[in-house]
PDB file of C-alpha atoms in Angstrom:
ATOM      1  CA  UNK A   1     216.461 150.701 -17.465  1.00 56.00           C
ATOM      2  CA  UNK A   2     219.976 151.427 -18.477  1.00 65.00           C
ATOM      3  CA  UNK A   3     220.413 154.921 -19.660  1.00 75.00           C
ATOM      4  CA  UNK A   4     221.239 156.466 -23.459  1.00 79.00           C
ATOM      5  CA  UNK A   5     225.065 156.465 -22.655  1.00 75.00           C
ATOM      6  CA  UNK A   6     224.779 152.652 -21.517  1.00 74.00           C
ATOM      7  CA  UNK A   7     222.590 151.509 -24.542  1.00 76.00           C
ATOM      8  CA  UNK A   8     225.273 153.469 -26.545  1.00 80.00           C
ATOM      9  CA  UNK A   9     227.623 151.919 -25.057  1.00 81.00           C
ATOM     10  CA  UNK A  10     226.271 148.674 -26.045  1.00 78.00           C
ATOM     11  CA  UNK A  11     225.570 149.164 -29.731  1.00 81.00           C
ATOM     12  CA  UNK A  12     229.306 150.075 -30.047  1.00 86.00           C
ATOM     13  CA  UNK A  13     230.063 147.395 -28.142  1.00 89.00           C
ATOM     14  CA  UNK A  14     228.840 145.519 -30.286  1.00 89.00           C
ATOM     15  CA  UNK A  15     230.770 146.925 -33.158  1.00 91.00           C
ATOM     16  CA  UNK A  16     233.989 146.964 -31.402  1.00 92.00           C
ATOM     17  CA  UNK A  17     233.675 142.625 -30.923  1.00 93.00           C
ATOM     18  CA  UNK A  18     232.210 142.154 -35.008  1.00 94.00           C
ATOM     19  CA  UNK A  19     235.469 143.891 -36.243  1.00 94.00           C
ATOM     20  CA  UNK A  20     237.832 142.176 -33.588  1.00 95.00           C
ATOM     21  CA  UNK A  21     236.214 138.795 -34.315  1.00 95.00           C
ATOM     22  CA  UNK A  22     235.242 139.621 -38.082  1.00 95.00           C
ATOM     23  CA  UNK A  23     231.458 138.906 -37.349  1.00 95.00           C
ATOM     24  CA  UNK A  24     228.066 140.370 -38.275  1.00 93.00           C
ATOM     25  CA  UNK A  25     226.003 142.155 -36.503  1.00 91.00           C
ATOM     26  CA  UNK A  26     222.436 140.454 -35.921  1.00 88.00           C
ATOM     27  CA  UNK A  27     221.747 142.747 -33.577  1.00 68.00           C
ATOM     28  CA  UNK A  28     217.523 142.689 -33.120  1.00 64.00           C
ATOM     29  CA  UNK A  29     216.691 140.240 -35.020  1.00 62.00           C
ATOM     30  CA  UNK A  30     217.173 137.605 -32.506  1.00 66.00           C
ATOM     31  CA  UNK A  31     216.968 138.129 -28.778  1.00 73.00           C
ATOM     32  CA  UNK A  32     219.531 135.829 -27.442  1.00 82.00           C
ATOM     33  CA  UNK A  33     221.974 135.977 -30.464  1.00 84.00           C
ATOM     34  CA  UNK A  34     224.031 139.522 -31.355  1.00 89.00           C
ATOM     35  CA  UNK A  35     226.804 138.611 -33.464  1.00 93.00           C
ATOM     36  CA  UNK A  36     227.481 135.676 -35.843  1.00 93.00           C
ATOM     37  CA  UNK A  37     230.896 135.049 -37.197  1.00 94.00           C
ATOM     38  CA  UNK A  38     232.028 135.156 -40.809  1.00 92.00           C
ATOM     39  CA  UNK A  39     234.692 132.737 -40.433  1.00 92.00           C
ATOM     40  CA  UNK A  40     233.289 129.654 -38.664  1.00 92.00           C
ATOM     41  CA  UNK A  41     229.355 130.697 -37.543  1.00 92.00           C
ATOM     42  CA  UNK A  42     229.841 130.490 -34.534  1.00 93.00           C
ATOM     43  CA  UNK A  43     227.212 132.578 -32.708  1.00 94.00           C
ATOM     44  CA  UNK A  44     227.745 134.979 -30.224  1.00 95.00           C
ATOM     45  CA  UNK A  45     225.784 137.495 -27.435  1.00 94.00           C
ATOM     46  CA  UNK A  46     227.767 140.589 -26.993  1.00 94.00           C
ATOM     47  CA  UNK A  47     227.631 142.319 -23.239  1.00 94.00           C
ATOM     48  CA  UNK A  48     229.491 145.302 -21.864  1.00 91.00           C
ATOM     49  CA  UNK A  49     230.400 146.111 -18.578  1.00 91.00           C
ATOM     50  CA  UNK A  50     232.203 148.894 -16.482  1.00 90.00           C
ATOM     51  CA  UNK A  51     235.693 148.462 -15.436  1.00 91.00           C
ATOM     52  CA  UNK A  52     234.392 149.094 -11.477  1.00 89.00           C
ATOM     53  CA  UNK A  53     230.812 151.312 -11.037  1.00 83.00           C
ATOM     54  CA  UNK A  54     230.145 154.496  -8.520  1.00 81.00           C
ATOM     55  CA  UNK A  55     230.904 152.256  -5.381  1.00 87.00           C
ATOM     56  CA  UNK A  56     234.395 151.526  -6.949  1.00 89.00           C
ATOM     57  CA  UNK A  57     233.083 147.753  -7.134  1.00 90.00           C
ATOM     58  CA  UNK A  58     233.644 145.918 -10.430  1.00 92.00           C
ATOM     59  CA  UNK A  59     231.044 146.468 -13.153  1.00 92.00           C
ATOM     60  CA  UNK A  60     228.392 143.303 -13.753  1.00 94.00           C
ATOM     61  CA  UNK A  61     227.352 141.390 -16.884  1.00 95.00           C
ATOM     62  CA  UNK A  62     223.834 140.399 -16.676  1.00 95.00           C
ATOM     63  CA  UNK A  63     222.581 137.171 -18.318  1.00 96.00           C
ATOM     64  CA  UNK A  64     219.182 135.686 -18.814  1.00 95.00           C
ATOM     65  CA  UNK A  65     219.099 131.595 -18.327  1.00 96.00           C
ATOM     66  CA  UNK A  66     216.207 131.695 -21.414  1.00 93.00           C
ATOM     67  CA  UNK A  67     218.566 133.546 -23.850  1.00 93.00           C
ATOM     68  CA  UNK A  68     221.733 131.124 -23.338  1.00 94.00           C
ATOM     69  CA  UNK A  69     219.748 128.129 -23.848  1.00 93.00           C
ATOM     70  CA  UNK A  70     218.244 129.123 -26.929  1.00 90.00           C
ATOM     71  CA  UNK A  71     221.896 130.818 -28.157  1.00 90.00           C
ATOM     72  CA  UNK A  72     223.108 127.044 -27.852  1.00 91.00           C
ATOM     73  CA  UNK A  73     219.874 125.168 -29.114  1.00 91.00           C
ATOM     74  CA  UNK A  74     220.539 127.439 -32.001  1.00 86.00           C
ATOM     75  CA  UNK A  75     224.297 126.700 -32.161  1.00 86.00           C
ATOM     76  CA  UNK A  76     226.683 124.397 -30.687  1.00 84.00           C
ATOM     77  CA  UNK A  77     229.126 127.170 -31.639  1.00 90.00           C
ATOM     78  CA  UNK A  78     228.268 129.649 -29.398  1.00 95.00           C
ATOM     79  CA  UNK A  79     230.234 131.557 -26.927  1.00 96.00           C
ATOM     80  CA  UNK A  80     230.085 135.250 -25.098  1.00 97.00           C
ATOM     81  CA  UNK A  81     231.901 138.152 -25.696  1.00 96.00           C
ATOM     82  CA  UNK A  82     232.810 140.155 -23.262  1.00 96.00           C
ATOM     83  CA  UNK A  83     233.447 144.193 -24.166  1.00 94.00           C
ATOM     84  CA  UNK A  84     235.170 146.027 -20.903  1.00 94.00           C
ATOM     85  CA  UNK A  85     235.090 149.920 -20.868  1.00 91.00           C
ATOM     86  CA  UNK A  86     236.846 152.196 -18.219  1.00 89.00           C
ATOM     87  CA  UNK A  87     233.410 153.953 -17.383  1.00 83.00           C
ATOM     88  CA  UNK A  88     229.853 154.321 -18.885  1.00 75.00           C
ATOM     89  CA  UNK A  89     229.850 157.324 -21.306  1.00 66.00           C
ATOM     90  CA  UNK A  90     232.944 158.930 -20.997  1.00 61.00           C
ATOM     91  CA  UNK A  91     233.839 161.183 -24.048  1.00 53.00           C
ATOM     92  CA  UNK A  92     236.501 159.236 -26.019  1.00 47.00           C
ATOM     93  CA  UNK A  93     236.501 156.304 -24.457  1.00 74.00           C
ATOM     94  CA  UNK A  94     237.464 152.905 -26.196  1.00 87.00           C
ATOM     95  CA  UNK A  95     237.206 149.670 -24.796  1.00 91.00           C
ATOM     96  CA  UNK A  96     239.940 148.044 -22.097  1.00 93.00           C
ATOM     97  CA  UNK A  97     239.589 144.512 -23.614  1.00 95.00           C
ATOM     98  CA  UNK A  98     237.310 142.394 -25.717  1.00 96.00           C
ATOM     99  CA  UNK A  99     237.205 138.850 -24.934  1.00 97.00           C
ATOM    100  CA  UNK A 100     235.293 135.598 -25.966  1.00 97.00           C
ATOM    101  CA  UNK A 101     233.981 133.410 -23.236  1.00 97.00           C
ATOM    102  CA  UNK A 102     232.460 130.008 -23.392  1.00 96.00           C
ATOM    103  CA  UNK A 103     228.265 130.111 -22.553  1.00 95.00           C
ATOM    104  CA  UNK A 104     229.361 126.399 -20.310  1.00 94.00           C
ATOM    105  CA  UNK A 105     231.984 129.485 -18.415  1.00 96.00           C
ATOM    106  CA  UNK A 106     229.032 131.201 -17.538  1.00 97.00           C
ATOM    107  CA  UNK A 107     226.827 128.931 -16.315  1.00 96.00           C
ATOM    108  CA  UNK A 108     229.488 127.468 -13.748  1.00 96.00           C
ATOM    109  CA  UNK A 109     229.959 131.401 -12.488  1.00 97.00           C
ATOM    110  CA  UNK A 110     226.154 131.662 -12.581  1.00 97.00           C
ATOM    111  CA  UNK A 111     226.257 128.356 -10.137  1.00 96.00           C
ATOM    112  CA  UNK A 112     222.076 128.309 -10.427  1.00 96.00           C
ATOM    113  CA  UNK A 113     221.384 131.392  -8.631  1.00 97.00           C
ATOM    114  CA  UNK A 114     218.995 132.465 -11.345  1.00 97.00           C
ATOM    115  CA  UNK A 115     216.527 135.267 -10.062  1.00 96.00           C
ATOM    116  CA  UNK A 116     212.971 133.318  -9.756  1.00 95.00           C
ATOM    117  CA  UNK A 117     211.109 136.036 -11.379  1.00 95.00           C
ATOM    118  CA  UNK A 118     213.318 137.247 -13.702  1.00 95.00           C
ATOM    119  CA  UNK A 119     215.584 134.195 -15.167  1.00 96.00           C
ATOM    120  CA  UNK A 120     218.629 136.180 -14.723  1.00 96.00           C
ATOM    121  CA  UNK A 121     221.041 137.004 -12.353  1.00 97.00           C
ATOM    122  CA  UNK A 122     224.472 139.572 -12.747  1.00 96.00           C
ATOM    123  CA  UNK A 123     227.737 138.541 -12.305  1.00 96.00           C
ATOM    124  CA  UNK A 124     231.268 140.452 -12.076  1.00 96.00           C
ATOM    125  CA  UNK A 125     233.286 140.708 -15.158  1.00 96.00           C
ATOM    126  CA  UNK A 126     236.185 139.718 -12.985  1.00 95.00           C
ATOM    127  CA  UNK A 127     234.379 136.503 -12.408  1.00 96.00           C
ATOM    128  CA  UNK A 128     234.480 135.496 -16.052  1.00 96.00           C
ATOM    129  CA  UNK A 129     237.820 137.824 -18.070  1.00 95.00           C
ATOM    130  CA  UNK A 130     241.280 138.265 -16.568  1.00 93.00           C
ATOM    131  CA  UNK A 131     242.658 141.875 -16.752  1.00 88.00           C
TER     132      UNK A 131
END
């Protein structure tokens, strides 16, 4: 269960990608989908991560296999963005980059190693954004 500074972290997160990509927020009304853009439609899920964690490894992005299939059964516009912060809750932080990554990048970094029980497995950010 992440804690309040993390799910803070993610609603601005969030916010931070709609006014870099001039989307909406969808936010809870759909699981798999968080942001939808103005411009073109395209639909988006927004996740955060830590520049590196406690053990000084880089921060993970955790995806669920259900959730990106039903992003692009919903849309073949759909992508990932990517929100990278220097720590979890640090006062006056602001994100290090925001990035948009395709769902087809994920997979291939996923490689099928989805958890059994859970249909979702964590990957680096550094496996999927350049910094």
């Amino acid at each position: 269960m992440p804690s309040a500074a993390a799910r803070r972290q993610g609603i601005d997160s969030e916010q931070s990608a709609a006014r870099k990509y001039d989307c909406r927020v969808v936010g809870e009304r759909k699981e798999y989908v968080d942001l939808i853009s103005e411009e073109n439609g395209t639909y988006y899920q927004c996740k955060s991560a830590v520049y590196t964690d406690a053990d000084e490894q880089p921060g993970v992005l955790r995806f669920n296999l259900h959730h990106l299939r039903s992003l692009r059964r919903e849309s073949h516009q759909c992508g990932v963005v990517v929100v990278l912060y220097p720590s979890v809750g640090a006062d006056g932080w602001s994100p290090l980059k925001i990035t948009r990554v395709s769902v087809s990048e994920v997979l291939k970094a996923v490689d099928g190693r989805w958890y059994p029980e859970t249909d979702e497995y964590e990957v680096p950010w550094s496996s999927l954004v350049v910094y």
